[in-house]
Short mmCIF file of C-alpha atoms in Angstrom, two decimals:
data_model
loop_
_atom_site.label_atom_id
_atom_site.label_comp_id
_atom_site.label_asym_id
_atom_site.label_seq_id
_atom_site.Cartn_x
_atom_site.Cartn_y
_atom_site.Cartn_z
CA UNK A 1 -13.44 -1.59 -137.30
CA UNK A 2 -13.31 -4.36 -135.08
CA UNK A 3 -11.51 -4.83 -132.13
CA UNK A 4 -8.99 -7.81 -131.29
CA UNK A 5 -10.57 -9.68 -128.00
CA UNK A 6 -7.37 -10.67 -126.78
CA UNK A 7 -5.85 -7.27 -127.48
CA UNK A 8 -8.84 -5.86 -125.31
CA UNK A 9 -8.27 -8.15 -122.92
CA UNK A 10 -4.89 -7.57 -122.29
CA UNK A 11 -5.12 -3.76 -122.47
CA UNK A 12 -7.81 -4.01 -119.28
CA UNK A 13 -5.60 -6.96 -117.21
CA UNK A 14 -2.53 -3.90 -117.43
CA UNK A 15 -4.75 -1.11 -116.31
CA UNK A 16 -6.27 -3.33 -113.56
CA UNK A 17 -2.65 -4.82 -112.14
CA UNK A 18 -1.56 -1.96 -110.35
CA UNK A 19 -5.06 -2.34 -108.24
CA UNK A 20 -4.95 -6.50 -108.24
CA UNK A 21 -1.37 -6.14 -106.27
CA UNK A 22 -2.80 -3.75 -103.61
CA UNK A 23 -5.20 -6.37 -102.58
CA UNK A 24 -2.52 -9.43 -102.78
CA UNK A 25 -0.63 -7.52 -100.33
CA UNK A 26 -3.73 -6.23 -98.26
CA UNK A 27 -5.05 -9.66 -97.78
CA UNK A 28 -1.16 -11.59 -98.00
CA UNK A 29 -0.93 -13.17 -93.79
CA UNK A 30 1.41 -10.63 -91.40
CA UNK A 31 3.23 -14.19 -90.95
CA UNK A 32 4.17 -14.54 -94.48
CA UNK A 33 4.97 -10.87 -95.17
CA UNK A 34 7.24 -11.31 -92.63
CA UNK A 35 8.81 -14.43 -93.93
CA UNK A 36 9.53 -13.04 -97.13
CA UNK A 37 11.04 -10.07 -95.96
CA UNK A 38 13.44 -11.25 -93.07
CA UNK A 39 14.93 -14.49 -94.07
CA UNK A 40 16.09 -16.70 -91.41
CA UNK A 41 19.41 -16.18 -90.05
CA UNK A 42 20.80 -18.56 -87.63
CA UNK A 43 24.32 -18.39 -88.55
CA UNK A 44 24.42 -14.24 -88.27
CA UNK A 45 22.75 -14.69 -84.72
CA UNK A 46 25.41 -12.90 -82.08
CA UNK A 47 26.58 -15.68 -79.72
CA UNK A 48 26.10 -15.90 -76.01
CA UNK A 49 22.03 -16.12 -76.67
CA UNK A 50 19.70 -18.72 -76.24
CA UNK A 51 16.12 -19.36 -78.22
CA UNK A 52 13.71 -19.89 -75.06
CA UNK A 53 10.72 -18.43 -74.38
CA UNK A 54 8.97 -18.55 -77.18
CA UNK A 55 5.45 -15.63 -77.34
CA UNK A 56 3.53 -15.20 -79.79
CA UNK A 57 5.36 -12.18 -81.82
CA UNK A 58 8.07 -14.85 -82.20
CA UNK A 59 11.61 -15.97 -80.06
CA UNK A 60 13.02 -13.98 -77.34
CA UNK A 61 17.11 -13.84 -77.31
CA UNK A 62 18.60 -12.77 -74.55
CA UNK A 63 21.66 -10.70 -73.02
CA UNK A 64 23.81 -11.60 -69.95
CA UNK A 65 25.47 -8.64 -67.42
CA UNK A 66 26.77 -8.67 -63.90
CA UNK A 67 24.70 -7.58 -60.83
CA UNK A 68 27.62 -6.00 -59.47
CA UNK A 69 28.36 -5.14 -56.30
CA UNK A 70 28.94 -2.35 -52.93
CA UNK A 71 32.46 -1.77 -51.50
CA UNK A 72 33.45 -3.83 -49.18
CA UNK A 73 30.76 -6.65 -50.00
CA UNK A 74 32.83 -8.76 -52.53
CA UNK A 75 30.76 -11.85 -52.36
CA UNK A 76 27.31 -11.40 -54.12
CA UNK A 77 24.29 -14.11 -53.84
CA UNK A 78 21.78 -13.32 -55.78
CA UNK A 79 18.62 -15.35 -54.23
CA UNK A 80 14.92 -14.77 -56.82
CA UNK A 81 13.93 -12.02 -58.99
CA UNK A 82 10.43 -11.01 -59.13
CA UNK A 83 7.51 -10.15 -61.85
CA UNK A 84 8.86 -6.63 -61.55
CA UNK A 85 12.39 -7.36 -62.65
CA UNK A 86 13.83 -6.55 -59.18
CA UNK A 87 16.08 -8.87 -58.25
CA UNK A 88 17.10 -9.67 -54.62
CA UNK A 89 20.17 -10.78 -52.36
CA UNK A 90 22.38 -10.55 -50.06
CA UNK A 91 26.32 -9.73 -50.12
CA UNK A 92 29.04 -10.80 -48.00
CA UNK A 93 32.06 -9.06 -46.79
CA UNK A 94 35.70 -10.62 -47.43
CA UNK A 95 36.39 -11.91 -43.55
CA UNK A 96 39.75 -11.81 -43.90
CA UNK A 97 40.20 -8.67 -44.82
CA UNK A 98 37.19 -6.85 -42.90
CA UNK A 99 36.54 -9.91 -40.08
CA UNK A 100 33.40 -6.79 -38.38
CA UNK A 101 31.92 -6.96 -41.43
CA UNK A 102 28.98 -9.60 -41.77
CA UNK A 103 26.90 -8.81 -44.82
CA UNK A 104 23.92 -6.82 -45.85
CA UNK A 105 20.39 -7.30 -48.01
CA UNK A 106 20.07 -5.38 -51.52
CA UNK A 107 17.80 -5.26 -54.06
CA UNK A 108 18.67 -4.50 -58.08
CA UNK A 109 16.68 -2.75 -60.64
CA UNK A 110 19.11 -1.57 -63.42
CA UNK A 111 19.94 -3.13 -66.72
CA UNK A 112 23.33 -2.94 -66.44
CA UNK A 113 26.40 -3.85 -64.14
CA UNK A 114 26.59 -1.50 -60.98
CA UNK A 115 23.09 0.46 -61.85
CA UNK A 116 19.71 0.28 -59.16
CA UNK A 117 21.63 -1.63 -56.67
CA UNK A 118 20.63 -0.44 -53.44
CA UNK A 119 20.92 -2.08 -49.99
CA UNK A 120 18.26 -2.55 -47.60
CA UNK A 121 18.82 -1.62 -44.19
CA UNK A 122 17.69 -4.49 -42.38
CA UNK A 123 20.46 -5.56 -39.95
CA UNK A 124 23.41 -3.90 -38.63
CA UNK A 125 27.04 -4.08 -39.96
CA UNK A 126 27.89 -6.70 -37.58
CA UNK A 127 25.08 -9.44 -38.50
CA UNK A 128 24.78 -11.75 -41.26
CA UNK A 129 21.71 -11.90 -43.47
CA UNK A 130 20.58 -14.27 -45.45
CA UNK A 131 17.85 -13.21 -48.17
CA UNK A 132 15.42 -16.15 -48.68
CA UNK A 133 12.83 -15.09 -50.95
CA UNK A 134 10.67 -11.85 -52.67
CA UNK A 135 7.19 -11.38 -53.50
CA UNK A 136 6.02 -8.85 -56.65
CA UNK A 137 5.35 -6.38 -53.87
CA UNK A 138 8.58 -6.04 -52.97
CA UNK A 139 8.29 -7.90 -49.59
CA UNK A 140 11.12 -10.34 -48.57
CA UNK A 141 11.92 -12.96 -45.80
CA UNK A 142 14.76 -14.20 -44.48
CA UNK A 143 16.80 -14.75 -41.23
CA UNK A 144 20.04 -12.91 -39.72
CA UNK A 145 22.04 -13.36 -36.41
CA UNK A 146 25.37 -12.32 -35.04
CA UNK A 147 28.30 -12.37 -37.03
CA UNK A 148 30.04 -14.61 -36.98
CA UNK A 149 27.81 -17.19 -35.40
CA UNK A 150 28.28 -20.08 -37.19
CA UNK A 151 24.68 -20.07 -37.65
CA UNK A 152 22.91 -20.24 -33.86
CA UNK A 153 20.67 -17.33 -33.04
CA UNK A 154 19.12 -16.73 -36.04
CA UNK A 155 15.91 -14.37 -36.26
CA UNK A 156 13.51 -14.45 -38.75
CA UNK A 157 12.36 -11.55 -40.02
CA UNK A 158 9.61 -10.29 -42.78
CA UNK A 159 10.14 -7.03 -44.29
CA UNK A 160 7.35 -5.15 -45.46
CA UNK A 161 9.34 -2.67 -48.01
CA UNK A 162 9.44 0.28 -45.10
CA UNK A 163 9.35 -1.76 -41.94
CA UNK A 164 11.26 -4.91 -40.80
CA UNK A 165 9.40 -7.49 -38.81
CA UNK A 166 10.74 -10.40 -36.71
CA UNK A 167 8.34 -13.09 -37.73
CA UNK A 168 6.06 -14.41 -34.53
CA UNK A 169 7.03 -18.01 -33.27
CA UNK A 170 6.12 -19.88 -30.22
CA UNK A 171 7.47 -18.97 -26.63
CA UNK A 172 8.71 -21.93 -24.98
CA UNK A 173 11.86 -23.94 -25.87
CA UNK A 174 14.39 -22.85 -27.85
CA UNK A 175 13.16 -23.42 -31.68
CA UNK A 176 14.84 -22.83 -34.89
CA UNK A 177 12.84 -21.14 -37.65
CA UNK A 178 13.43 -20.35 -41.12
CA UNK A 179 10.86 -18.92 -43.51
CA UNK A 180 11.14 -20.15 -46.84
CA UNK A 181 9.22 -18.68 -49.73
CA UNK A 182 6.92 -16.05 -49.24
CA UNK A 183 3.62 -15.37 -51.78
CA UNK A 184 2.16 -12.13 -52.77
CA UNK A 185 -0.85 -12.51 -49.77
CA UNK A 186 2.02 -12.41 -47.57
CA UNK A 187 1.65 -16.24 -46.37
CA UNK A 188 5.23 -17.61 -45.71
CA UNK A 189 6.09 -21.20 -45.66
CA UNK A 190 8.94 -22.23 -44.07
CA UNK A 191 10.42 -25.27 -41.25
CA UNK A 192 10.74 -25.24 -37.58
CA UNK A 193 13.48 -26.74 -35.73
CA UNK A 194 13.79 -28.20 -32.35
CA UNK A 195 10.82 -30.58 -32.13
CA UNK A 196 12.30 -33.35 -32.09
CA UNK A 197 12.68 -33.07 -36.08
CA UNK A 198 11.89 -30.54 -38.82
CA UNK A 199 8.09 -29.33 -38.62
CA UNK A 200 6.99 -27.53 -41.57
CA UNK A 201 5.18 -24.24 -40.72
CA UNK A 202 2.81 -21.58 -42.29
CA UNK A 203 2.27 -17.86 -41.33
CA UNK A 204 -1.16 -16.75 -42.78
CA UNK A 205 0.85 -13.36 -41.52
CA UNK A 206 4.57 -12.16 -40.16
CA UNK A 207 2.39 -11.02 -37.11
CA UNK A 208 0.70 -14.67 -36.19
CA UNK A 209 2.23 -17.77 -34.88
CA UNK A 210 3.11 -20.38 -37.57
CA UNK A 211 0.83 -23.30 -38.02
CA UNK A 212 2.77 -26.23 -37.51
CA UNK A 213 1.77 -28.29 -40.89
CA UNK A 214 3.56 -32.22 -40.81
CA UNK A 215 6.83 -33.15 -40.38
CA UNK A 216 8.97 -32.18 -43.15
CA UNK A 217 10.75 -29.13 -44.69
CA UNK A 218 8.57 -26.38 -46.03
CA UNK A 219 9.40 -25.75 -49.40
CA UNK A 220 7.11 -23.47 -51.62
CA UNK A 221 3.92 -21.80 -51.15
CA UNK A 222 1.96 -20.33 -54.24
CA UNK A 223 -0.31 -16.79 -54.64
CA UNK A 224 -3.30 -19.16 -54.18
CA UNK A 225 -1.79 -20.13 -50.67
CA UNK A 226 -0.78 -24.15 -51.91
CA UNK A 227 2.10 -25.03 -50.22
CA UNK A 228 4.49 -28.17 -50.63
CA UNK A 229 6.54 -29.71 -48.20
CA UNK A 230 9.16 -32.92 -48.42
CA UNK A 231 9.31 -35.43 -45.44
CA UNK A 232 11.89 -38.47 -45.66
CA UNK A 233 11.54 -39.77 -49.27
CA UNK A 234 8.16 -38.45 -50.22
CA UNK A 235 6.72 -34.79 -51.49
CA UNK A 236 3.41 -33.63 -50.14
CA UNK A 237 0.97 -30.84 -51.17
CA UNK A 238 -0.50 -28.95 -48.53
CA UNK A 239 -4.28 -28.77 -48.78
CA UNK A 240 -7.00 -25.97 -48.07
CA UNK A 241 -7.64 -27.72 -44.64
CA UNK A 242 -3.48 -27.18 -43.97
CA UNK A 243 -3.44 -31.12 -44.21
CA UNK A 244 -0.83 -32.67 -46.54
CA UNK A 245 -1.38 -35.22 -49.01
CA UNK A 246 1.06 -37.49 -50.92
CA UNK A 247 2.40 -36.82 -53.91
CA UNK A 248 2.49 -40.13 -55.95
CA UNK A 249 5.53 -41.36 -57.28
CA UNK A 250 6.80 -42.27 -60.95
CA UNK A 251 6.96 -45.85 -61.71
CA UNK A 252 9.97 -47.21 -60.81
CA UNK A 253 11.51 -44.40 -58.72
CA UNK A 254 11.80 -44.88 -54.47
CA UNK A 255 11.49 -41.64 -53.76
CA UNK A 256 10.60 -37.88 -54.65
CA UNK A 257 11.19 -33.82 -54.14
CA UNK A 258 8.74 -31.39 -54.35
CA UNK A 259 10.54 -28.46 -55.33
CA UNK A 260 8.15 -25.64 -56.50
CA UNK A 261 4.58 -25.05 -57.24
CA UNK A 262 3.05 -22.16 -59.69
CA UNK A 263 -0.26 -20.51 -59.31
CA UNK A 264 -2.02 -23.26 -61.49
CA UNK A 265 -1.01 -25.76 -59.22
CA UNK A 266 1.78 -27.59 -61.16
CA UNK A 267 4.54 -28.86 -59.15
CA UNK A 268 7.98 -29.88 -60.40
CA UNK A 269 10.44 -32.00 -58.65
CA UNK A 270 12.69 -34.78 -58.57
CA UNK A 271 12.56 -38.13 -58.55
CA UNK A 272 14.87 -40.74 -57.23
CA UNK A 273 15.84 -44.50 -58.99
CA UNK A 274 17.96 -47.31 -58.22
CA UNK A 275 19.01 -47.53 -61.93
CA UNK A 276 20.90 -45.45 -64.21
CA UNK A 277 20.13 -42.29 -64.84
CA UNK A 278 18.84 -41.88 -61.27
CA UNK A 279 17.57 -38.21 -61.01
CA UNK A 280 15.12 -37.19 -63.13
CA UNK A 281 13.11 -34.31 -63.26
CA UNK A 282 9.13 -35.10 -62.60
CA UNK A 283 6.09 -33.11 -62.86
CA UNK A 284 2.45 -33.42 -60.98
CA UNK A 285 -0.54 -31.47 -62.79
CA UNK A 286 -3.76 -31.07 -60.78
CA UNK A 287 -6.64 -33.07 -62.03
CA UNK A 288 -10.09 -31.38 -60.11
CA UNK A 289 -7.56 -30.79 -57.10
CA UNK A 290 -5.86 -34.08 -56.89
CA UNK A 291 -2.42 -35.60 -58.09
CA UNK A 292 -3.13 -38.23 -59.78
CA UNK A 293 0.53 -39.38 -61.74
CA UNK A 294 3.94 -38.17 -61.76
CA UNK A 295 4.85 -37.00 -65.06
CA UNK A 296 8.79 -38.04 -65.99
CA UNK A 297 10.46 -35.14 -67.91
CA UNK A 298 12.65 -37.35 -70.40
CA UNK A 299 14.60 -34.77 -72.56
CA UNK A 300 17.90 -36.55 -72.23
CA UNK A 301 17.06 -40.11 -71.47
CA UNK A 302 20.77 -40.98 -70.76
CA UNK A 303 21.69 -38.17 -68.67
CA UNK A 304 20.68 -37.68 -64.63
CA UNK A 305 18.29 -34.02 -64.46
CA UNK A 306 16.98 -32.18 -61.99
CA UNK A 307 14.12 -29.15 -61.31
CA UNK A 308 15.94 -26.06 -60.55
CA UNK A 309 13.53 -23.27 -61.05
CA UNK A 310 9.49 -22.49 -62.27
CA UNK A 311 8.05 -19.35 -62.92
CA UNK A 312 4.21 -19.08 -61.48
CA UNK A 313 2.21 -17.90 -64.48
CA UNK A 314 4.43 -18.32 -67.65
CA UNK A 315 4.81 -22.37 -67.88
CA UNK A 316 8.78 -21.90 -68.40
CA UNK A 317 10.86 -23.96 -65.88
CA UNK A 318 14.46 -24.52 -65.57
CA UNK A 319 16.27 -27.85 -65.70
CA UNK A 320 19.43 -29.35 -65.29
CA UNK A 321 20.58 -32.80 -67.44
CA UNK A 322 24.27 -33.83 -67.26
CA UNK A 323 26.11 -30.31 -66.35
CA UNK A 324 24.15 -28.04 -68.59
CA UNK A 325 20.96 -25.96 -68.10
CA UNK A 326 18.09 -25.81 -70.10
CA UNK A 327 14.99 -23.44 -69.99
CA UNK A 328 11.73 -25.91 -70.90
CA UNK A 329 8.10 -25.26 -71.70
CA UNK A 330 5.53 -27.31 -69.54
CA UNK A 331 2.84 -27.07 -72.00
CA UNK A 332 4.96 -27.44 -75.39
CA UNK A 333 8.06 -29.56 -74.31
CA UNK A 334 10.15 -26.92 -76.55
CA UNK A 335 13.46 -26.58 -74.33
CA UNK A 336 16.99 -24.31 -74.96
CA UNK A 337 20.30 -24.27 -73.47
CA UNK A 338 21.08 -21.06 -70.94
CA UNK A 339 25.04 -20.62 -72.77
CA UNK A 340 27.68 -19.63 -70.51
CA UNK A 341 28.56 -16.20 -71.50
CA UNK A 342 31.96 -15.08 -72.85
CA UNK A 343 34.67 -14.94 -70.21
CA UNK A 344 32.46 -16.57 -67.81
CA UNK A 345 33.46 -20.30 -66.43
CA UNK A 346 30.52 -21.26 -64.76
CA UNK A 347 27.04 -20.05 -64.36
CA UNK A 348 24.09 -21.96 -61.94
CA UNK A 349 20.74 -20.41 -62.66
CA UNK A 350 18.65 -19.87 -59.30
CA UNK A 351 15.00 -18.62 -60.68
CA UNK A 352 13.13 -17.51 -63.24
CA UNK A 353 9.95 -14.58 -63.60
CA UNK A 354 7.05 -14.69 -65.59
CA UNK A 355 9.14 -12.22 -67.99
CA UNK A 356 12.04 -14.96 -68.70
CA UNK A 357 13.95 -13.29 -66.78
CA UNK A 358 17.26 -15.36 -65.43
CA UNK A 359 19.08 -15.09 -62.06
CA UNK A 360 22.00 -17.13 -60.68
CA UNK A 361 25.84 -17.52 -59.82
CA UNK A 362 28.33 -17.24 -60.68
CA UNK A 363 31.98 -18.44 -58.75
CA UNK A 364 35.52 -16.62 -59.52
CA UNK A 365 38.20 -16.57 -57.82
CA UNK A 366 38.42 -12.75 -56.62
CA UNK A 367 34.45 -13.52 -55.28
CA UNK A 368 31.27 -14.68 -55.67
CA UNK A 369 29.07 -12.96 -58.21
CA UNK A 370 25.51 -12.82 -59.57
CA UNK A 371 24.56 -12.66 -63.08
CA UNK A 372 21.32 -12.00 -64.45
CA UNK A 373 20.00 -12.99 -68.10
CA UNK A 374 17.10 -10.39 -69.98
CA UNK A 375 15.12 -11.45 -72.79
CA UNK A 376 15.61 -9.21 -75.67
#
C-alpha cells in the first residue's frame, strides 16, 4: 500500500513539536523571555519612586524613611552617607528648651526610622559638633567648640572609628581651620583661616601639619588624593606636585565652582553667566591628566541648575534645575526626578553612594529632619 507523503509528513512534524519548542525556549534571549512574561506597567507603579539608576538587571525604584532621631536632639542634619550605607551627622538640641545642651555626632545603619542610630562620643554635652564628612572606613572629620560660641574656638578633629584626634595645625597666630572632605587614605582637604584670606590646606595625615595649597577654599579630595579648590571666580584642580591648575571655563560664562571630584577624575560644578539662565551645571573630564573644556549640562535649557552631589565610582550625580532635583548619568545623560514623598513638603538631597543611595533634609516645623532614599 502506499503511503500519503504529506500524511507522513505531518505525522513526524507532531511527534517532533513537543522537542522543536524545548529548543525555541532554550535558545529564546533571557531579555525577551522576560518581556513576554512581565508586561510593562507604568501606571500600576506605587508612587513616591523614581526610575534612576539604571544596572544592568534593569531600573532600580526606590523607598523613602526618616533617619530619626535621640531624645533631646530634635534637630537632625544628616551630612554624607558612605559605600557601606552608613550614613552620618550630627543633631542639635532645642536651645530653648535645653539652652546646656549643644549637640552630638551619630552615625545610622538601619533601614528604617529610629533603627542603627547610634551616637558617637566625640565631644561633651556642652559643645557643638559639626560632622563634615565620612570615608568607607568609617572615619569622619569635622570641627566642635563651646556651646554656644557663635562659632570662635573651633577644633578640628579626625576620628579614627575608636579614637578622636584633634587634627595638627601650625603654632603661631591664631588660625581658623576646617577640614572638609576626607578620602579613604585618610588625606583631608580642607581651608585655613587667618592669613590674611582663606588658604586651602591638605593633611597627607590627622597627625601632620596641613600643606598650605593656594588661596582658595578646599573643597573635595578623591581616593586617588586629587583635590579641588575654588579661589575668587575660578575652580582649580590640585595636581600630584600639590600645585593647582585652572579649570577652564564654558564659553560664555565669567566664572566657575568646582564642587566635587570622583575617583576617575571627573569634576562637576557650576558655572556662572551674565544672561538668562545664569547657573548651570558644568562638567570637566580628564583628557591624559589635563582639563581641556568645560562640558555644559543642558537638561533644561530654560531653567537655572546647579551640581549638588557625585558619587566616586558609579557615574550618578545629583542636580538641581528650577526647584526640583534630578539624579543624572554622566556617561548616558539618562536623568529622573528624586519625588517628594507623601506628607513631606520639602526635601534637599545632600549626597549620593556608589549604591544610589540618597541623603538629605528635610525642614518641619517641630525640627529639622533627615531623610534617606534606598534603591529597591
Amino acid at each position: 500500500m502506499r503511503l500519503n507523503t504529506n500524511l507522513v509528513l505531518l505525522f513526524v512534524l507532531l511527534l517532533l513539536m513537543p522537542s522543536l519548542a524545548s529548543y525555541a525556549q532554550s535558545t529564546t534571549p533571557a531579555s525577551a523571555k522576560i518581556q513576554n512574561k512581565v508586561p510593562v506597567a507604568t501606571p500600576l507603579r506605587p508612587p513616591n519612586r523614581v526610575d534612576v539608576c539604571k544596572g544592568t538587571d534593569g531600573v532600580f525604584n526606590f523607598y523613602m524613611f526618616d533617619i530619626g532621631n535621640l531624645p533631646n536632639f530634635p534637630n537632625v542634619y544628616v551630612k554624607t552617607i558612605n559605600n557601606q550605607s552608613v550614613s552620618f551627622g550630627d543633631m542639635w538640641a532645642n536651645y530653648n528648651l535645653n539652652p546646656d545642651l549643644g549637640g552630638i555626632a551619630f552615625k545610622q545603619i538601619g533601614p528604617q526610622m529610629g533603627l542603627g542610630i547610634e551616637k558617637i562620643n566625640i565631644n561633651t554635652s556642652s559643645e557643638y559638633i559639626q560632622v563634615q564628612s565620612a570615608n568607607d572606613l568609617g572615619q569622619i572629620i569635622g570641627f566642635k567648640g563651646a556651646f554656644p560660641s557663635g562659632g570662635s574656638g573651633e577644633s578640628p578633629f579626625f576620628y579614627d572609628g575608636n579614637t578622636l584626634h584633634t587634627l595638627a595645625y601650625p603654632s603661631g597666630p591664631t588660625l581658623n581651620y576646617f577640614p572638609n572632605k576626607l578620602n579613604n587614605k585618610g588625606q583631608i582637604i580642607g581651608t585655613g583661616y587667618g592669613f590674611g584670606s582663606a588658604k586651602a590646606v591638605l593633611w597627607e595625615t590627622a597627625n601632620t601639619e596641613p600643606i598650605i595649597l593656594s588661596p582658595g577654599i578646599g573643597v573635595d579630595i578623591n581616593n586617588a588624593g586629587v583635590a579641588i579648590l575654588n579661589n575668587g571666580n575660578s575652580a582649580y584642580v590640585i595636581n600630584a606636585d600639590k600645585s593647582p591648575t585652572p579649570l577652564p571655563l564654558f564659553p560664555g560664562s565669567i566664572s566657575n565652582v568646582a564642587m566635587v571630584i570622583d575617583d576617575s577624575g571627573v569634576i562637576m560644578g557650576n558655572s556662572y553667566k551674565l544672561t538668562q539662565p545664569s547657573k548651570r551645571p558644568v562638567m570637566w573630564k580628564p583628557v591624559n591628566g589635563t582639563y581641556p573644556t568645560a562640558i555644559e549640562i543642558n537638561i533644561f535649557p530654560s531653567l537655572d541648575g546647579e551640581t549638588i552631589s557625585l558619587n566616586k565610582n558609579n557615574n550618578n550625580a545629583i542636580l538641581k534645575f528650577g526647584a526640583d532635583y534630578y539624579v543624572y548619568n554622566i556617561l548616558t545623560g539618562e536623568y529622573g526626578k528624586i519625588p517628594l514623598p507623601a506628607g513631606v513638603n520639602n526635601f534637599y538631597p545632600k549626597a549620593i553612594n556608589d549604591k544610589c543611595e540618597i541623603i538629605g533634609q528635610s525642614y518641619t516645623s517641630i525640627g529639622n529632619r533627615s531623610l534617606k532614599y534606598i534603591p529597591l
